[in-house]
PDB file of C-alpha atoms and ligand atoms in Angstrom:
ATOM      1  CA  UNK A   1     -26.879-219.217 -15.927  1.00  0.00           C
ATOM      2  CA  UNK A   2     -28.297-215.511 -16.244  1.00  0.00           C
ATOM      3  CA  UNK A   3     -31.373-214.890 -14.218  1.00  0.00           C
ATOM      4  CA  UNK A   4     -33.636-212.374 -16.057  1.00  0.00           C
ATOM      5  CA  UNK A   5     -33.996-209.155 -14.382  1.00  0.00           C
ATOM      6  CA  UNK A   6     -37.400-207.502 -14.907  1.00  0.00           C
ATOM      7  CA  UNK A   7     -37.181-203.935 -13.754  1.00  0.00           C
ATOM      8  CA  UNK A   8     -39.871-201.111 -13.613  1.00  0.00           C
ATOM      9  CA  UNK A   9     -38.709-197.621 -14.256  1.00  0.00           C
ATOM     10  CA  UNK A  10     -41.488-195.304 -13.065  1.00  0.00           C
ATOM     11  CA  UNK A  11     -39.746-192.060 -14.093  1.00  0.00           C
ATOM     12  CA  UNK A  12     -41.525-189.168 -12.697  1.00  0.00           C
ATOM     13  CA  UNK A  13     -44.724-191.120 -11.823  1.00  0.00           C
ATOM     14  CA  UNK A  14     -46.451-192.268  -8.642  1.00  0.00           C
ATOM     15  CA  UNK A  15     -46.391-190.332  -5.304  1.00  0.00           C
ATOM     16  CA  UNK A  16     -45.505-192.470  -2.206  1.00  0.00           C
ATOM     17  CA  UNK A  17     -49.257-193.255  -1.485  1.00  0.00           C
ATOM     18  CA  UNK A  18     -49.687-194.432  -5.455  1.00  0.00           C
ATOM     19  CA  UNK A  19     -46.561-196.543  -5.023  1.00  0.00           C
ATOM     20  CA  UNK A  20     -47.972-198.371  -1.905  1.00  0.00           C
ATOM     21  CA  UNK A  21     -51.018-198.977  -3.779  1.00  0.00           C
ATOM     22  CA  UNK A  22     -49.474-200.562  -6.854  1.00  0.00           C
ATOM     23  CA  UNK A  23     -47.280-202.889  -4.505  1.00  0.00           C
ATOM     24  CA  UNK A  24     -50.639-203.826  -2.737  1.00  0.00           C
ATOM     25  CA  UNK A  25     -52.025-205.057  -6.325  1.00  0.00           C
ATOM     26  CA  UNK A  26     -48.734-206.299  -7.680  1.00  0.00           C
ATOM     27  CA  UNK A  27     -47.247-208.625  -4.843  1.00  0.00           C
ATOM     28  CA  UNK A  28     -49.950-211.159  -4.890  1.00  0.00           C
ATOM     29  CA  UNK A  29     -49.866-211.276  -8.636  1.00  0.00           C
ATOM     30  CA  UNK A  30     -46.163-212.152  -8.673  1.00  0.00           C
ATOM     31  CA  UNK A  31     -45.931-214.210  -5.370  1.00  0.00           C
ATOM     32  CA  UNK A  32     -45.248-217.454  -7.083  1.00  0.00           C
ATOM     33  CA  UNK A  33     -42.663-216.399  -9.568  1.00  0.00           C
ATOM     34  CA  UNK A  34     -39.071-217.172  -8.193  1.00  0.00           C
ATOM     35  CA  UNK A  35     -36.944-217.630 -11.263  1.00  0.00           C
ATOM     36  CA  UNK A  36     -36.539-213.843 -12.066  1.00  0.00           C
ATOM     37  CA  UNK A  37     -35.452-210.981 -10.343  1.00  0.00           C
ATOM     38  CA  UNK A  38     -38.162-208.139  -9.909  1.00  0.00           C
ATOM     39  CA  UNK A  39     -37.010-204.455  -9.515  1.00  0.00           C
ATOM     40  CA  UNK A  40     -39.142-201.230  -9.050  1.00  0.00           C
ATOM     41  CA  UNK A  41     -37.680-198.027  -9.339  1.00  0.00           C
ATOM     42  CA  UNK A  42     -39.891-195.359  -8.078  1.00  0.00           C
ATOM     43  CA  UNK A  43     -39.083-191.763  -7.726  1.00  0.00           C
ATOM     44  CA  UNK A  44     -36.827-191.082  -4.612  1.00  0.00           C
ATOM     45  CA  UNK A  45     -39.688-189.749  -2.759  1.00  0.00           C
ATOM     46  CA  UNK A  46     -41.566-193.078  -2.873  1.00  0.00           C
ATOM     47  CA  UNK A  47     -38.500-195.204  -1.898  1.00  0.00           C
ATOM     48  CA  UNK A  48     -39.144-195.401   1.705  1.00  0.00           C
ATOM     49  CA  UNK A  49     -42.854-196.262   1.737  1.00  0.00           C
ATOM     50  CA  UNK A  50     -42.261-198.865  -1.038  1.00  0.00           C
ATOM     51  CA  UNK A  51     -39.389-200.438   1.044  1.00  0.00           C
ATOM     52  CA  UNK A  52     -41.739-200.930   3.969  1.00  0.00           C
ATOM     53  CA  UNK A  53     -44.478-202.491   1.485  1.00  0.00           C
ATOM     54  CA  UNK A  54     -41.882-204.717  -0.260  1.00  0.00           C
ATOM     55  CA  UNK A  55     -40.455-206.018   3.051  1.00  0.00           C
ATOM     56  CA  UNK A  56     -40.491-209.779   3.221  1.00  0.00           C
ATOM     57  CA  UNK A  57     -41.206-210.000  -0.528  1.00  0.00           C
ATOM     58  CA  UNK A  58     -38.760-210.994  -3.348  1.00  0.00           C
ATOM     59  CA  UNK A  59     -39.222-207.683  -5.181  1.00  0.00           C
ATOM     60  CA  UNK A  60     -36.031-205.653  -4.883  1.00  0.00           C
ATOM     61  CA  UNK A  61     -35.834-201.655  -4.903  1.00  0.00           C
ATOM     62  CA  UNK A  62     -33.974-199.371  -7.191  1.00  0.00           C
ATOM     63  CA  UNK A  63     -32.930-195.645  -7.497  1.00  0.00           C
ATOM     64  CA  UNK A  64     -33.456-194.041 -11.020  1.00  0.00           C
ATOM     65  CA  UNK A  65     -30.265-191.870 -10.365  1.00  0.00           C
ATOM     66  CA  UNK A  66     -27.430-191.184  -7.890  1.00  0.00           C
ATOM     67  CA  UNK A  67     -24.635-188.855  -7.321  1.00  0.00           C
ATOM     68  CA  UNK A  68     -21.397-190.404  -7.166  1.00  0.00           C
ATOM     69  CA  UNK A  69     -20.244-188.507  -4.057  1.00  0.00           C
ATOM     70  CA  UNK A  70     -20.917-189.833  -0.506  1.00  0.00           C
ATOM     71  CA  UNK A  71     -22.236-186.453   0.772  1.00  0.00           C
ATOM     72  CA  UNK A  72     -21.451-182.681   0.324  1.00  0.00           C
ATOM     73  CA  UNK A  73     -22.922-179.432  -1.128  1.00  0.00           C
ATOM     74  CA  UNK A  74     -24.906-180.806  -4.014  1.00  0.00           C
ATOM     75  CA  UNK A  75     -28.477-179.289  -3.756  1.00  0.00           C
ATOM     76  CA  UNK A  76     -31.010-181.914  -4.904  1.00  0.00           C
ATOM     77  CA  UNK A  77     -28.841-184.773  -5.264  1.00  0.00           C
ATOM     78  CA  UNK A  78     -28.971-188.186  -3.616  1.00  0.00           C
ATOM     79  CA  UNK A  79     -25.779-190.383  -2.569  1.00  0.00           C
ATOM     80  CA  UNK A  80     -24.990-194.147  -2.563  1.00  0.00           C
ATOM     81  CA  UNK A  81     -25.265-194.367   1.235  1.00  0.00           C
ATOM     82  CA  UNK A  82     -28.682-192.778   1.304  1.00  0.00           C
ATOM     83  CA  UNK A  83     -29.884-195.183  -1.128  1.00  0.00           C
ATOM     84  CA  UNK A  84     -28.256-198.290   0.645  1.00  0.00           C
ATOM     85  CA  UNK A  85     -30.070-197.090   3.873  1.00  0.00           C
ATOM     86  CA  UNK A  86     -33.566-196.920   2.190  1.00  0.00           C
ATOM     87  CA  UNK A  87     -33.004-200.538   1.048  1.00  0.00           C
ATOM     88  CA  UNK A  88     -32.194-200.212  -2.760  1.00  0.00           C
ATOM     89  CA  UNK A  89     -30.210-203.287  -4.167  1.00  0.00           C
ATOM     90  CA  UNK A  90     -30.142-201.629  -7.805  1.00  0.00           C
ATOM     91  CA  UNK A  91     -29.738-198.162  -9.314  1.00  0.00           C
ATOM     92  CA  UNK A  92     -30.382-197.076 -12.761  1.00  0.00           C
ATOM     93  CA  UNK A  93     -27.623-194.782 -14.358  1.00  0.00           C
ATOM     94  CA  UNK A  94     -27.168-193.309 -17.780  1.00  0.00           C
ATOM     95  CA  UNK A  95     -30.806-193.362 -18.702  1.00  0.00           C
ATOM     96  CA  UNK A  96     -31.095-191.633 -22.253  1.00  0.00           C
ATOM     97  CA  UNK A  97     -33.435-189.225 -20.468  1.00  0.00           C
ATOM     98  CA  UNK A  98     -30.716-187.999 -18.214  1.00  0.00           C
ATOM     99  CA  UNK A  99     -28.030-187.964 -20.992  1.00  0.00           C
ATOM    100  CA  UNK A 100     -30.359-185.880 -23.300  1.00  0.00           C
ATOM    101  CA  UNK A 101     -32.253-183.795 -20.784  1.00  0.00           C
ATOM    102  CA  UNK A 102     -29.544-183.178 -17.979  1.00  0.00           C
ATOM    103  CA  UNK A 103     -26.420-183.479 -20.038  1.00  0.00           C
ATOM    104  CA  UNK A 104     -24.927-186.438 -18.428  1.00  0.00           C
ATOM    105  CA  UNK A 105     -21.792-187.664 -20.070  1.00  0.00           C
ATOM    106  CA  UNK A 106     -20.390-191.171 -20.254  1.00  0.00           C
ATOM    107  CA  UNK A 107     -17.631-189.993 -17.705  1.00  0.00           C
ATOM    108  CA  UNK A 108     -20.235-189.155 -15.124  1.00  0.00           C
ATOM    109  CA  UNK A 109     -22.269-192.399 -15.571  1.00  0.00           C
ATOM    110  CA  UNK A 110     -18.913-194.199 -15.202  1.00  0.00           C
ATOM    111  CA  UNK A 111     -18.286-192.343 -11.754  1.00  0.00           C
ATOM    112  CA  UNK A 112     -21.865-193.277 -10.633  1.00  0.00           C
ATOM    113  CA  UNK A 113     -21.411-196.919 -11.606  1.00  0.00           C
ATOM    114  CA  UNK A 114     -18.288-197.127  -9.680  1.00  0.00           C
ATOM    115  CA  UNK A 115     -19.649-195.290  -6.819  1.00  0.00           C
ATOM    116  CA  UNK A 116     -22.759-197.710  -6.458  1.00  0.00           C
ATOM    117  CA  UNK A 117     -20.592-200.900  -6.692  1.00  0.00           C
ATOM    118  CA  UNK A 118     -18.394-199.334  -3.805  1.00  0.00           C
ATOM    119  CA  UNK A 119     -21.604-199.223  -1.948  1.00  0.00           C
ATOM    120  CA  UNK A 120     -22.878-202.738  -2.828  1.00  0.00           C
ATOM    121  CA  UNK A 121     -25.593-201.413  -5.109  1.00  0.00           C
ATOM    122  CA  UNK A 122     -26.045-203.133  -8.624  1.00  0.00           C
ATOM    123  CA  UNK A 123     -25.905-200.371 -11.280  1.00  0.00           C
ATOM    124  CA  UNK A 124     -28.239-200.838 -14.274  1.00  0.00           C
ATOM    125  CA  UNK A 125     -26.128-199.107 -16.871  1.00  0.00           C
ATOM    126  CA  UNK A 126     -28.361-197.668 -20.004  1.00  0.00           C
ATOM    127  CA  UNK A 127     -27.037-197.365 -23.451  1.00  0.00           C
ATOM    128  CA  UNK A 128     -28.727-196.772 -26.684  1.00  0.00           C
ATOM    129  CA  UNK A 129     -28.549-195.233 -30.128  1.00  0.00           C
ATOM    130  CA  UNK A 130     -30.596-192.162 -31.515  1.00  0.00           C
ATOM    131  CA  UNK A 131     -32.842-192.684 -34.667  1.00  0.00           C
ATOM    132  CA  UNK A 132     -30.399-190.696 -36.676  1.00  0.00           C
ATOM    133  CA  UNK A 133     -27.516-192.629 -35.422  1.00  0.00           C
ATOM    134  CA  UNK A 134     -29.286-195.742 -36.454  1.00  0.00           C
ATOM    135  CA  UNK A 135     -30.130-194.504 -39.881  1.00  0.00           C
ATOM    136  CA  UNK A 136     -26.643-193.428 -40.325  1.00  0.00           C
ATOM    137  CA  UNK A 137     -25.601-197.189 -39.707  1.00  0.00           C
ATOM    138  CA  UNK A 138     -23.734-196.138 -36.513  1.00  0.00           C
ATOM    139  CA  UNK A 139     -25.565-198.171 -33.971  1.00  0.00           C
ATOM    140  CA  UNK A 140     -22.694-200.593 -33.336  1.00  0.00           C
ATOM    141  CA  UNK A 141     -20.018-197.693 -33.008  1.00  0.00           C
ATOM    142  CA  UNK A 142     -22.384-195.473 -30.695  1.00  0.00           C
ATOM    143  CA  UNK A 143     -23.440-198.439 -28.319  1.00  0.00           C
ATOM    144  CA  UNK A 144     -19.856-199.856 -28.274  1.00  0.00           C
ATOM    145  CA  UNK A 145     -18.305-196.293 -27.366  1.00  0.00           C
ATOM    146  CA  UNK A 146     -21.138-195.558 -24.588  1.00  0.00           C
ATOM    147  CA  UNK A 147     -20.537-198.991 -23.079  1.00  0.00           C
ATOM    148  CA  UNK A 148     -16.690-198.663 -23.050  1.00  0.00           C
ATOM    149  CA  UNK A 149     -16.812-195.262 -21.722  1.00  0.00           C
ATOM    150  CA  UNK A 150     -19.662-195.829 -19.052  1.00  0.00           C
ATOM    151  CA  UNK A 151     -17.928-199.049 -17.613  1.00  0.00           C
ATOM    152  CA  UNK A 152     -14.449-197.664 -17.717  1.00  0.00           C
ATOM    153  CA  UNK A 153     -14.235-197.335 -13.929  1.00  0.00           C
ATOM    154  CA  UNK A 154     -15.767-200.956 -13.129  1.00  0.00           C
ATOM    155  CA  UNK A 155     -13.016-203.304 -11.833  1.00  0.00           C
ATOM    156  CA  UNK A 156     -13.063-206.728 -13.763  1.00  0.00           C
ATOM    157  CA  UNK A 157     -13.877-208.679 -10.444  1.00  0.00           C
ATOM    158  CA  UNK A 158     -16.914-206.702 -10.058  1.00  0.00           C
ATOM    159  CA  UNK A 159     -18.315-206.969 -13.348  1.00  0.00           C
ATOM    160  CA  UNK A 160     -20.601-209.709 -12.780  1.00  0.00           C
ATOM    161  CA  UNK A 161     -22.716-207.357 -10.377  1.00  0.00           C
ATOM    162  CA  UNK A 162     -23.739-205.048 -13.264  1.00  0.00           C
ATOM    163  CA  UNK A 163     -26.510-204.975 -15.392  1.00  0.00           C
ATOM    164  CA  UNK A 164     -26.516-203.333 -18.871  1.00  0.00           C
ATOM    165  CA  UNK A 165     -29.890-202.131 -20.313  1.00  0.00           C
ATOM    166  CA  UNK A 166     -29.883-201.590 -23.975  1.00  0.00           C
ATOM    167  CA  UNK A 167     -32.453-198.931 -24.719  1.00  0.00           C
ATOM    168  CA  UNK A 168     -32.692-197.587 -28.512  1.00  0.00           C
ATOM    169  CA  UNK A 169     -33.687-193.820 -27.978  1.00  0.00           C
ATOM    170  CA  UNK A 170     -36.247-194.206 -30.968  1.00  0.00           C
ATOM    171  CA  UNK A 171     -38.110-196.927 -29.081  1.00  0.00           C
ATOM    172  CA  UNK A 172     -38.654-195.127 -25.758  1.00  0.00           C
ATOM    173  CA  UNK A 173     -42.049-194.053 -25.124  1.00  0.00           C
ATOM    174  CA  UNK A 174     -42.842-194.123 -28.678  1.00  0.00           C
ATOM    175  CA  UNK A 175     -44.999-197.392 -29.010  1.00  0.00           C
ATOM    176  CA  UNK A 176     -42.187-198.437 -31.593  1.00  0.00           C
ATOM    177  CA  UNK A 177     -40.345-201.519 -30.275  1.00  0.00           C
ATOM    178  CA  UNK A 178     -37.211-203.075 -31.764  1.00  0.00           C
ATOM    179  CA  UNK A 179     -38.313-206.476 -33.288  1.00  0.00           C
ATOM    180  CA  UNK A 180     -36.574-209.283 -31.354  1.00  0.00           C
ATOM    181  CA  UNK A 181     -33.901-210.082 -33.849  1.00  0.00           C
ATOM    182  CA  UNK A 182     -33.202-206.473 -34.169  1.00  0.00           C
ATOM    183  CA  UNK A 183     -32.785-206.213 -30.472  1.00  0.00           C
ATOM    184  CA  UNK A 184     -30.961-209.523 -30.317  1.00  0.00           C
ATOM    185  CA  UNK A 185     -28.305-208.193 -32.758  1.00  0.00           C
ATOM    186  CA  UNK A 186     -27.342-205.491 -30.609  1.00  0.00           C
ATOM    187  CA  UNK A 187     -27.416-207.527 -27.533  1.00  0.00           C
ATOM    188  CA  UNK A 188     -25.055-209.899 -28.925  1.00  0.00           C
ATOM    189  CA  UNK A 189     -22.649-206.932 -29.811  1.00  0.00           C
ATOM    190  CA  UNK A 190     -23.055-205.680 -26.259  1.00  0.00           C
ATOM    191  CA  UNK A 191     -22.203-209.362 -24.939  1.00  0.00           C
ATOM    192  CA  UNK A 192     -19.114-209.458 -27.303  1.00  0.00           C
ATOM    193  CA  UNK A 193     -17.759-205.982 -26.214  1.00  0.00           C
ATOM    194  CA  UNK A 194     -18.287-206.931 -22.500  1.00  0.00           C
ATOM    195  CA  UNK A 195     -16.380-210.185 -23.162  1.00  0.00           C
ATOM    196  CA  UNK A 196     -13.382-207.818 -24.475  1.00  0.00           C
ATOM    197  CA  UNK A 197     -13.517-205.763 -21.356  1.00  0.00           C
ATOM    198  CA  UNK A 198     -14.407-208.220 -18.580  1.00  0.00           C
ATOM    199  CA  UNK A 199     -13.713-211.950 -20.175  1.00  0.00           C
ATOM    200  CA  UNK A 200     -15.716-214.825 -18.930  1.00  0.00           C
ATOM    201  CA  UNK A 201     -17.660-212.304 -16.263  1.00  0.00           C
ATOM    202  CA  UNK A 202     -19.497-211.088 -19.491  1.00  0.00           C
ATOM    203  CA  UNK A 203     -21.814-214.183 -19.606  1.00  0.00           C
ATOM    204  CA  UNK A 204     -22.998-213.567 -16.329  1.00  0.00           C
ATOM    205  CA  UNK A 205     -23.928-209.924 -16.811  1.00  0.00           C
ATOM    206  CA  UNK A 206     -27.782-209.710 -17.770  1.00  0.00           C
ATOM    207  CA  UNK A 207     -28.505-207.327 -20.669  1.00  0.00           C
ATOM    208  CA  UNK A 208     -31.946-205.882 -20.580  1.00  0.00           C
ATOM    209  CA  UNK A 209     -33.909-204.711 -23.334  1.00  0.00           C
ATOM    210  CA  UNK A 210     -36.032-201.460 -22.835  1.00  0.00           C
ATOM    211  CA  UNK A 211     -38.315-199.462 -25.194  1.00  0.00           C
ATOM    212  CA  UNK A 212     -41.887-199.761 -25.569  1.00  0.00           C
ATOM    213  CA  UNK A 213     -41.983-203.364 -23.870  1.00  0.00           C
ATOM    214  CA  UNK A 214     -45.482-204.289 -23.241  1.00  0.00           C
ATOM    215  CA  UNK A 215     -47.032-207.625 -22.041  1.00  0.00           C
ATOM    216  CA  UNK A 216     -47.863-208.389 -25.917  1.00  0.00           C
ATOM    217  CA  UNK A 217     -44.125-208.141 -26.974  1.00  0.00           C
ATOM    218  CA  UNK A 218     -42.385-209.246 -23.915  1.00  0.00           C
ATOM    219  CA  UNK A 219     -42.352-212.993 -24.463  1.00  0.00           C
ATOM    220  CA  UNK A 220     -40.923-212.688 -27.962  1.00  0.00           C
ATOM    221  CA  UNK A 221     -38.021-210.393 -26.902  1.00  0.00           C
ATOM    222  CA  UNK A 222     -37.205-212.423 -23.799  1.00  0.00           C
ATOM    223  CA  UNK A 223     -37.048-215.555 -25.783  1.00  0.00           C
ATOM    224  CA  UNK A 224     -33.971-214.142 -27.627  1.00  0.00           C
ATOM    225  CA  UNK A 225     -30.474-215.740 -26.477  1.00  0.00           C
ATOM    226  CA  UNK A 226     -28.826-212.558 -25.162  1.00  0.00           C
ATOM    227  CA  UNK A 227     -32.090-210.699 -23.713  1.00  0.00           C
ATOM    228  CA  UNK A 228     -31.997-211.109 -20.209  1.00  0.00           C
ATOM    229  CA  UNK A 229     -34.901-208.983 -18.887  1.00  0.00           C
ATOM    230  CA  UNK A 230     -36.604-205.660 -19.611  1.00  0.00           C
ATOM    231  CA  UNK A 231     -36.516-202.144 -18.319  1.00  0.00           C
ATOM    232  CA  UNK A 232     -40.021-201.018 -18.751  1.00  0.00           C
ATOM    233  CA  UNK A 233     -41.382-197.531 -18.611  1.00  0.00           C
ATOM    234  CA  UNK A 234     -45.021-196.972 -19.445  1.00  0.00           C
ATOM    235  CA  UNK A 235     -46.315-200.715 -19.162  1.00  0.00           C
ATOM    236  CA  UNK A 236     -44.698-201.019 -15.786  1.00  0.00           C
ATOM    237  CA  UNK A 237     -47.078-198.330 -14.106  1.00  0.00           C
ATOM    238  CA  UNK A 238     -50.092-200.711 -13.916  1.00  0.00           C
ATOM    239  CA  UNK A 239     -49.795-203.666 -11.621  1.00  0.00           C
ATOM    240  CA  UNK A 240     -51.498-206.296 -13.953  1.00  0.00           C
ATOM    241  CA  UNK A 241     -49.587-205.065 -17.014  1.00  0.00           C
ATOM    242  CA  UNK A 242     -46.137-205.345 -15.181  1.00  0.00           C
ATOM    243  CA  UNK A 243     -46.905-208.434 -13.776  1.00  0.00           C
ATOM    244  CA  UNK A 244     -47.783-209.982 -17.192  1.00  0.00           C
ATOM    245  CA  UNK A 245     -44.337-208.978 -18.537  1.00  0.00           C
ATOM    246  CA  UNK A 246     -42.795-210.462 -15.293  1.00  0.00           C
ATOM    247  CA  UNK A 247     -44.346-213.719 -16.011  1.00  0.00           C
ATOM    248  CA  UNK A 248     -43.153-213.627 -19.773  1.00  0.00           C
ATOM    249  CA  UNK A 249     -39.798-213.650 -18.184  1.00  0.00           C
ATOM    250  CA  UNK A 250     -40.469-216.514 -15.937  1.00  0.00           C
ATOM    251  CA  UNK A 251     -40.422-220.229 -16.660  1.00  0.00           C
ATOM    252  CA  UNK A 252     -43.237-221.211 -19.280  1.00  0.00           C
TER     253      UNK A 252
HETATM  254  P1  13P B   1     -41.165-197.011 -22.287  1.00  0.00           P
HETATM  255  O1  13P B   1     -41.199-198.599 -21.703  1.00  0.00           O
HETATM  256  O2  13P B   1     -42.233-196.023 -21.828  1.00  0.00           O
HETATM  257  O3  13P B   1     -40.981-197.069 -23.694  1.00  0.00           O
HETATM  258  O4  13P B   1     -39.788-196.497 -21.553  1.00  0.00           O
HETATM  259  C1  13P B   1     -38.754-197.295 -21.600  1.00  0.00           C
HETATM  260  C2  13P B   1     -37.569-196.789 -20.710  1.00  0.00           C
HETATM  261  O5  13P B   1     -37.060-195.678 -20.782  1.00  0.00           O
HETATM  262  C3  13P B   1     -37.345-197.693 -19.457  1.00  0.00           C
HETATM  263  O6  13P B   1     -36.339-197.143 -18.850  1.00  0.00           O
END
């Protein structure tokens, strides 16, 4: 019912030339996999070059961020129509690095998600608790509140176009992955909250896990009932490593 979405978040890694080299190595490795969605999110400067390399393949392109406005005096920002024209089908919003380092609020994330949908781009909306919040037993409350506020502007009839990424902050870039059982627990909670907000469409929204996903742990995570893909940082930078993770999401 839900196609897994395996997405590479390259963060601030790879020039345009490096992105092209990745595509040349990666595409032959995933050419025969057709039961998952594969997404690459390079820095803005590599989008156009990567779009040319991915043309004719099944691999989709994503932005890592967007400004909700169409155009205007917003130095350094990129708008939804710009992402559309360069070929993005997805865009990450609300990544914990943007929330923590650039002060992005749930309200801003909500505006971005809505603007993306208005332009036909599927938002990958990230939520996740910090270690301190988890240790205080606040995971459900924090993730539930982030989710509700970040998706507040999404009309119910567009909900099926969303992707949600659960990324526990303590697992990002630390090598400390959530166990499949622990991740599934939060994914089930996210599914239930999505059901309260969007009804039956919740069953169609892929919920990705992110945080130190590696070829070695991907299959165990992806086997969980409510884990419908992965948002991968470090292990997506190398073609064979990300291809192995994509294969773990495909049919056995
Ligand atoms: P790592 O896979 O490097 O832990 O990063 C996860 C992440 O933040 C993906 O968005």
